[in-house]
CSV table of C-alpha atoms and ligand atoms in Angstrom, one decimal:
chain,number,residue,atom,x,y,z
A,1121,MET,CA,79.4,97.8,70.2
A,1122,LYS,CA,81.0,94.9,71.9
A,1123,ILE,CA,82.4,94.9,75.4
A,1124,LEU,CA,84.0,92.5,78.0
A,1125,LEU,CA,82.9,92.2,81.6
A,1126,VAL,CA,84.4,89.9,84.2
A,1127,ASP,CA,82.0,88.0,86.5
A,1128,PRO,CA,81.8,89.5,90.0
A,1129,LYS,CA,81.7,86.2,92.0
A,1130,ASN,CA,85.3,86.6,93.4
A,1131,TYR,CA,85.2,90.3,93.8
A,1132,ASP,CA,86.3,91.5,97.3
A,1133,LEU,CA,88.5,94.0,99.2
A,1134,LYS,CA,91.4,92.0,100.5
A,1135,TYR,CA,94.4,94.3,100.1
A,1136,SER,CA,95.0,98.0,99.6
A,1137,ILE,CA,96.8,99.3,96.5
A,1138,ASN,CA,95.1,102.6,96.1
A,1139,PRO,CA,93.8,105.3,98.5
A,1140,TRP,CA,90.2,104.1,98.0
A,1141,MET,CA,90.9,100.7,99.4
A,1142,ASN,CA,90.3,101.2,103.1
A,1143,LEU,CA,90.6,97.8,104.7
A,1144,ASN,CA,88.2,98.8,107.5
A,1145,GLN,CA,85.4,98.6,105.0
A,1146,SER,CA,83.9,95.4,103.7
A,1147,ILE,CA,82.2,94.5,100.4
A,1148,ASN,CA,78.5,93.6,100.5
A,1149,LYS,CA,79.0,90.7,98.1
A,1150,ASP,CA,75.3,90.2,97.3
A,1151,LEU,CA,74.9,93.9,96.6
A,1152,ALA,CA,78.0,93.9,94.5
A,1153,LYS,CA,76.5,91.1,92.4
A,1154,ARG,CA,73.2,92.8,92.0
A,1155,GLN,CA,74.9,96.1,91.0
A,1156,TRP,CA,77.0,94.2,88.4
A,1157,ASN,CA,73.9,92.5,87.0
A,1158,LYS,CA,72.2,95.8,86.7
A,1159,VAL,CA,75.2,97.2,84.8
A,1160,ARG,CA,75.1,94.2,82.4
A,1161,ASN,CA,71.3,94.5,81.9
A,1162,GLU,CA,71.4,98.2,81.2
A,1163,LEU,CA,74.1,97.7,78.7
A,1164,GLU,CA,72.3,94.9,77.0
A,1165,THR,CA,69.1,96.8,76.9
A,1166,ALA,CA,70.9,99.5,75.0
A,1167,ASN,CA,72.1,96.8,72.5
A,1168,VAL,CA,75.7,96.7,73.7
A,1169,LYS,CA,77.0,93.2,73.0
A,1170,VAL,CA,78.4,91.8,76.3
A,1171,SER,CA,80.9,89.0,76.6
A,1172,VAL,CA,81.9,87.7,80.1
A,1173,CYS,CA,85.2,86.3,81.2
A,1174,ASN,CA,85.3,84.1,84.3
A,1175,SER,CA,87.0,85.5,87.3
A,1176,GLU,CA,89.5,83.6,89.5
A,1177,GLU,CA,89.1,82.9,93.1
A,1178,HIS,CA,92.4,84.4,94.3
A,1179,LEU,CA,92.0,87.6,92.2
A,1180,PRO,CA,89.5,89.9,93.9
A,1181,ASP,CA,90.2,92.9,91.5
A,1182,MET,CA,89.9,90.9,88.3
A,1183,VAL,CA,86.3,92.2,87.9
A,1184,PHE,CA,87.8,95.5,86.6
A,1185,ALA,CA,87.9,94.5,83.0
A,1186,ALA,CA,89.2,97.9,81.9
A,1187,ASN,CA,92.6,96.8,83.3
A,1188,ALA,CA,92.8,93.7,81.1
A,1189,GLY,CA,94.5,95.6,78.2
A,1190,MET,CA,93.5,97.6,75.1
A,1191,VAL,CA,91.9,96.0,72.1
A,1192,VAL,CA,93.0,97.3,68.7
A,1193,GLY,CA,91.1,95.5,65.9
A,1194,GLU,CA,91.9,91.8,66.2
A,1195,LYS,CA,94.8,92.4,68.6
A,1196,VAL,CA,94.9,93.0,72.3
A,1197,ILE,CA,97.8,94.7,74.0
A,1198,LEU,CA,97.8,93.0,77.4
A,1199,SER,CA,98.3,95.0,80.6
A,1200,SER,CA,101.3,94.6,82.8
A,1201,PHE,CA,100.2,95.3,86.3
A,1202,ARG,CA,102.2,97.4,88.8
A,1203,ASP,CA,101.1,95.4,91.9
A,1204,GLU,CA,102.0,91.9,92.7
A,1205,GLU,CA,98.4,91.3,94.0
A,1206,ARG,CA,97.1,91.8,90.4
A,1207,GLN,CA,99.9,90.4,88.3
A,1208,SER,CA,98.5,87.0,87.7
A,1209,GLU,CA,95.3,88.3,86.2
A,1210,LYS,CA,97.3,88.7,83.1
A,1211,LYS,CA,97.6,85.0,82.3
A,1212,TYR,CA,93.8,84.5,82.7
A,1213,PHE,CA,93.0,87.4,80.5
A,1214,MET,CA,95.6,86.1,78.0
A,1215,LYS,CA,93.7,82.8,78.0
A,1216,TRP,CA,90.3,84.5,77.4
A,1217,PHE,CA,91.7,86.6,74.5
A,1218,THR,CA,93.5,83.7,72.9
A,1219,SER,CA,90.4,81.4,73.0
A,1220,ASN,CA,88.3,84.2,71.6
A,1221,GLY,CA,90.4,84.6,68.6
A,1222,PHE,CA,92.5,87.7,69.5
A,1223,GLU,CA,96.2,88.1,68.7
A,1224,VAL,CA,97.9,88.8,72.0
A,1225,VAL,CA,100.7,91.4,72.3
A,1226,ASN,CA,102.8,91.5,75.4
A,1227,LEU,CA,104.8,94.5,76.6
A,1228,PRO,CA,108.4,94.1,77.4
A,1229,LYS,CA,109.1,92.8,81.0
A,1230,ASN,CA,109.1,95.2,83.8
A,1231,MET,CA,107.0,97.8,82.0
A,1232,VAL,CA,103.9,99.0,83.9
A,1233,TRP,CA,100.7,99.8,82.1
A,1234,GLU,CA,97.2,98.9,83.1
A,1235,GLY,CA,95.3,99.0,79.8
A,1236,GLU,CA,92.4,101.1,78.6
A,1237,ALA,CA,92.2,102.6,82.1
A,1238,CYS,CA,95.5,104.4,81.4
A,1239,SER,CA,95.1,105.6,77.8
A,1240,VAL,CA,92.3,107.1,75.8
A,1241,ILE,CA,92.1,107.9,72.1
A,1242,VAL,CA,91.4,111.7,71.5
A,1243,GLY,CA,91.1,112.5,67.8
A,1244,ASP,CA,94.4,111.6,66.2
A,1245,TRP,CA,96.1,111.3,69.5
A,1246,LEU,CA,96.6,108.7,72.2
A,1247,LEU,CA,96.1,110.5,75.5
A,1248,ALA,CA,98.6,108.5,77.5
A,1249,SER,CA,98.8,108.8,81.3
A,1250,TYR,CA,101.9,108.0,83.3
A,1251,GLY,CA,103.0,108.4,86.8
A,1252,ILE,CA,101.1,106.0,89.1
A,1253,ARG,CA,100.1,102.9,87.1
A,1254,ALA,CA,101.9,103.4,83.8
A,1255,ASP,CA,105.5,104.0,82.7
A,1256,LYS,CA,106.1,106.6,80.1
A,1257,GLU,CA,108.4,104.1,78.2
A,1258,ALA,CA,105.5,101.6,77.8
A,1259,TYR,CA,104.0,103.9,75.1
A,1260,GLU,CA,107.1,103.4,72.8
A,1261,ASP,CA,105.9,99.9,72.4
A,1262,ILE,CA,102.2,100.4,72.6
A,1263,ILE,CA,102.2,102.9,69.8
A,1264,LYS,CA,103.7,100.3,67.4
A,1265,HIS,CA,100.4,98.5,67.6
A,1266,LEU,CA,98.1,101.4,67.1
A,1267,LYS,CA,97.0,103.2,63.9
A,1268,ILE,CA,97.4,106.4,65.7
A,1269,LYS,CA,101.0,107.6,65.9
A,1270,LYS,CA,100.8,110.7,68.0
A,1271,VAL,CA,101.1,110.4,71.8
A,1272,LYS,CA,100.3,113.1,74.3
A,1273,LEU,CA,101.8,112.1,77.6
A,1274,VAL,CA,100.1,113.4,80.7
A,1275,GLU,CA,101.3,112.9,84.3
A,1276,LEU,CA,98.7,111.8,86.8
A,1277,ILE,CA,99.3,113.7,90.0
A,1278,ASP,CA,96.5,112.9,92.4
A,1279,PRO,CA,96.7,109.5,94.1
A,1280,TYR,CA,92.8,109.2,94.0
A,1281,PHE,CA,93.1,109.5,90.2
A,1282,TYR,CA,95.5,106.6,89.9
A,1283,HIS,CA,94.1,105.7,86.5
A,1284,LEU,CA,93.3,108.2,83.8
A,1285,ASP,CA,89.7,106.9,83.6
A,1286,VAL,CA,89.0,108.3,87.0
A,1287,CYS,CA,89.5,111.9,85.9
A,1288,PHE,CA,89.0,111.8,82.1
A,1289,SER,CA,86.8,110.1,79.5
A,1290,MET,CA,85.5,110.7,76.0
A,1291,ILE,CA,81.7,110.5,75.6
A,1292,SER,CA,81.9,110.9,71.8
A,1293,PRO,CA,84.7,111.9,69.4
A,1294,GLU,CA,83.9,115.6,70.2
A,1295,VAL,CA,82.8,115.6,73.9
A,1296,SER,CA,84.8,114.7,77.0
A,1297,LEU,CA,84.3,114.7,80.7
A,1298,VAL,CA,87.3,116.1,82.5
A,1299,CYS,CA,88.2,117.0,86.1
A,1300,PRO,CA,90.8,119.8,85.7
A,1301,LEU,CA,92.3,119.1,89.1
A,1302,GLY,CA,93.5,115.8,87.8
A,1303,PHE,CA,96.0,117.5,85.5
A,1304,LYS,CA,98.9,119.9,85.4
A,1305,ASN,CA,97.7,123.2,83.9
A,1306,SER,CA,99.6,122.7,80.6
A,1307,ASP,CA,98.0,119.2,80.2
A,1308,TYR,CA,94.6,120.6,80.9
A,1309,ASP,CA,95.2,123.4,78.3
A,1310,TRP,CA,96.2,120.7,75.8
A,1311,ILE,CA,92.9,118.9,76.4
A,1312,LEU,CA,90.9,122.2,76.0
A,1313,GLY,CA,92.8,122.7,72.7
A,1314,ASN,CA,92.1,119.2,71.3
A,1315,VAL,CA,88.6,118.4,72.4
A,1316,LYS,CA,85.7,120.4,70.9
A,1317,HIS,CA,83.4,120.3,73.9
A,1318,VAL,CA,84.9,119.7,77.4
A,1319,ILE,CA,82.4,119.2,80.2
A,1320,GLU,CA,84.2,120.2,83.3
A,1321,VAL,CA,83.7,117.8,86.2
A,1322,SER,CA,84.1,119.1,89.8
A,1323,TYR,CA,86.5,117.3,92.1
A,1324,ASP,CA,83.6,116.0,94.2
A,1325,ASP,CA,81.9,114.5,91.1
A,1326,ALA,CA,85.1,113.0,90.0
A,1327,LEU,CA,85.5,111.4,93.4
A,1328,ASN,CA,82.0,110.0,92.9
A,1329,PHE,CA,83.3,108.4,89.6
A,1330,GLY,CA,81.5,111.0,87.4
A,1331,CYS,CA,84.3,110.8,84.8
A,1332,ASN,CA,84.4,107.0,84.8
A,1333,ILE,CA,81.7,106.5,82.2
A,1334,PHE,CA,80.9,104.1,79.4
A,1335,SER,CA,79.3,105.6,76.3
A,1336,ASP,CA,78.0,104.2,73.0
A,1337,GLY,CA,77.9,107.7,71.6
A,1338,LYS,CA,74.3,108.2,72.7
A,1339,ASN,CA,73.8,106.5,76.1
A,1340,VAL,CA,76.1,107.4,79.0
A,1341,PHE,CA,76.4,104.9,81.8
A,1342,ILE,CA,77.6,106.6,85.0
A,1343,SER,CA,77.7,106.4,88.7
A,1344,SER,CA,74.4,107.3,90.4
A,1345,ARG,CA,76.3,109.4,93.0
A,1346,ILE,CA,76.9,112.3,90.5
A,1347,SER,CA,75.5,115.8,91.1
A,1348,GLU,CA,72.4,117.1,89.3
A,1349,LYS,CA,74.6,119.7,87.7
A,1350,LEU,CA,76.8,117.1,86.0
A,1351,GLU,CA,73.8,115.1,84.9
A,1352,GLU,CA,72.3,118.2,83.4
A,1353,ASP,CA,75.5,119.1,81.7
A,1354,ILE,CA,75.7,115.7,80.0
A,1355,ILE,CA,72.0,115.8,79.0
A,1356,LYS,CA,72.5,119.4,77.6
A,1357,ALA,CA,75.4,118.0,75.5
A,1358,GLY,CA,72.8,115.7,73.8
A,1359,PHE,CA,73.2,112.4,75.7
A,1360,ILE,CA,70.9,110.0,77.6
A,1361,VAL,CA,72.1,109.4,81.1
A,1362,HIS,CA,71.8,106.0,82.8
A,1363,LYS,CA,72.7,106.2,86.5
A,1364,LEU,CA,74.0,103.1,88.1
A,1365,ASP,CA,74.7,102.4,91.7
A,1366,VAL,CA,78.3,101.1,91.9
A,1367,SER,CA,78.8,101.8,95.6
A,1368,GLU,CA,80.5,98.4,96.3
A,1369,TYR,CA,83.0,98.9,93.5
A,1370,ILE,CA,83.8,102.5,94.6
A,1371,LYS,CA,85.1,101.0,97.8
A,1372,THR,CA,88.0,99.5,95.9
A,1373,GLY,CA,88.5,102.5,93.5
A,1374,GLY,CA,86.3,101.5,90.6
A,1375,GLY,CA,83.3,103.0,88.9
A,1376,VAL,CA,81.1,101.9,85.9
A,1377,LYS,CA,83.8,102.2,83.3
A,1378,CYS,CA,86.4,100.2,85.3
A,1379,LEU,CA,84.1,97.2,85.0
A,1380,ILE,CA,84.1,97.4,81.2
A,1381,LEU,CA,86.7,96.8,78.4
A,1382,ASN,CA,85.9,97.9,74.8
A,1383,LEU,CA,86.2,95.0,72.4
A,1384,SER,CA,85.1,97.1,69.3
B,601,LIG,N1,91.3,98.0,93.0
B,601,LIG,C1,91.6,98.2,91.7
B,601,LIG,C2,93.0,98.6,91.6
B,601,LIG,O1,93.5,99.4,92.4
B,601,LIG,C3,90.6,99.1,91.0
B,601,LIG,C4,90.8,99.2,89.5
B,601,LIG,C5,89.9,100.2,88.9
B,601,LIG,N2,90.0,100.2,87.5
B,601,LIG,C6,90.0,101.3,86.7
B,601,LIG,N3,89.8,101.1,85.4
B,601,LIG,N4,90.2,102.5,87.1
B,601,LIG,O2,93.8,98.3,90.7
């Protein structure tokens, strides 16, 4: 598996665009770098191939690679950020993708959609969140670039779960981690009907970024703040759990997965 990380040297908390970003808190930058290095090392030890994109000085959230876009084969659908504070990340991600041989797809102007963080493949479907950081209409375009043609739209209703990856993830094609409180009842029923094994994640675990995981199908990389119960549930489902301290990233609304973009 190949993934993209963005170096943490310019990571900081300088503005607030989600409820996690409390400006009375500050980032321990050395600790943030150590935590990022640990994430990188653990991934590489598990044979995940890591590429690194350089961050830009004036873009403190650029470290969250999951918001760069969504890679589909040799193409990348670039994100279109809601907030002005993040909008210029796009041109630097575009540069990285172009110089690394990807064909870049841009969404129509004024569409909001923040990449892999907003949409996840579930069987033959794209589970497509909208409401906080993604417009429903963006999927009309996105779908043109995917092999998958079925879109299940789900509205995100909790401001703490402003991206889908904070309350939902797939660990393998058959197993998912889901916080039911992140979804309308009918959407949660859809998930139950379309995923073979749903591991229910409590609201507390989701707020500790317990849904925000990266998995290679065997190893699950997850926030170290999760409960023993969630850890046991993941182990019982057949996976190896790697707990990583991402405290400095949680301060701005990010967990392990937010730092990672799938490249293959
Ligand atoms: N501070 C960032 C923002 O609000 C955090 C992004 C987290 N990324 C994610 N994939 N959930 O945009």
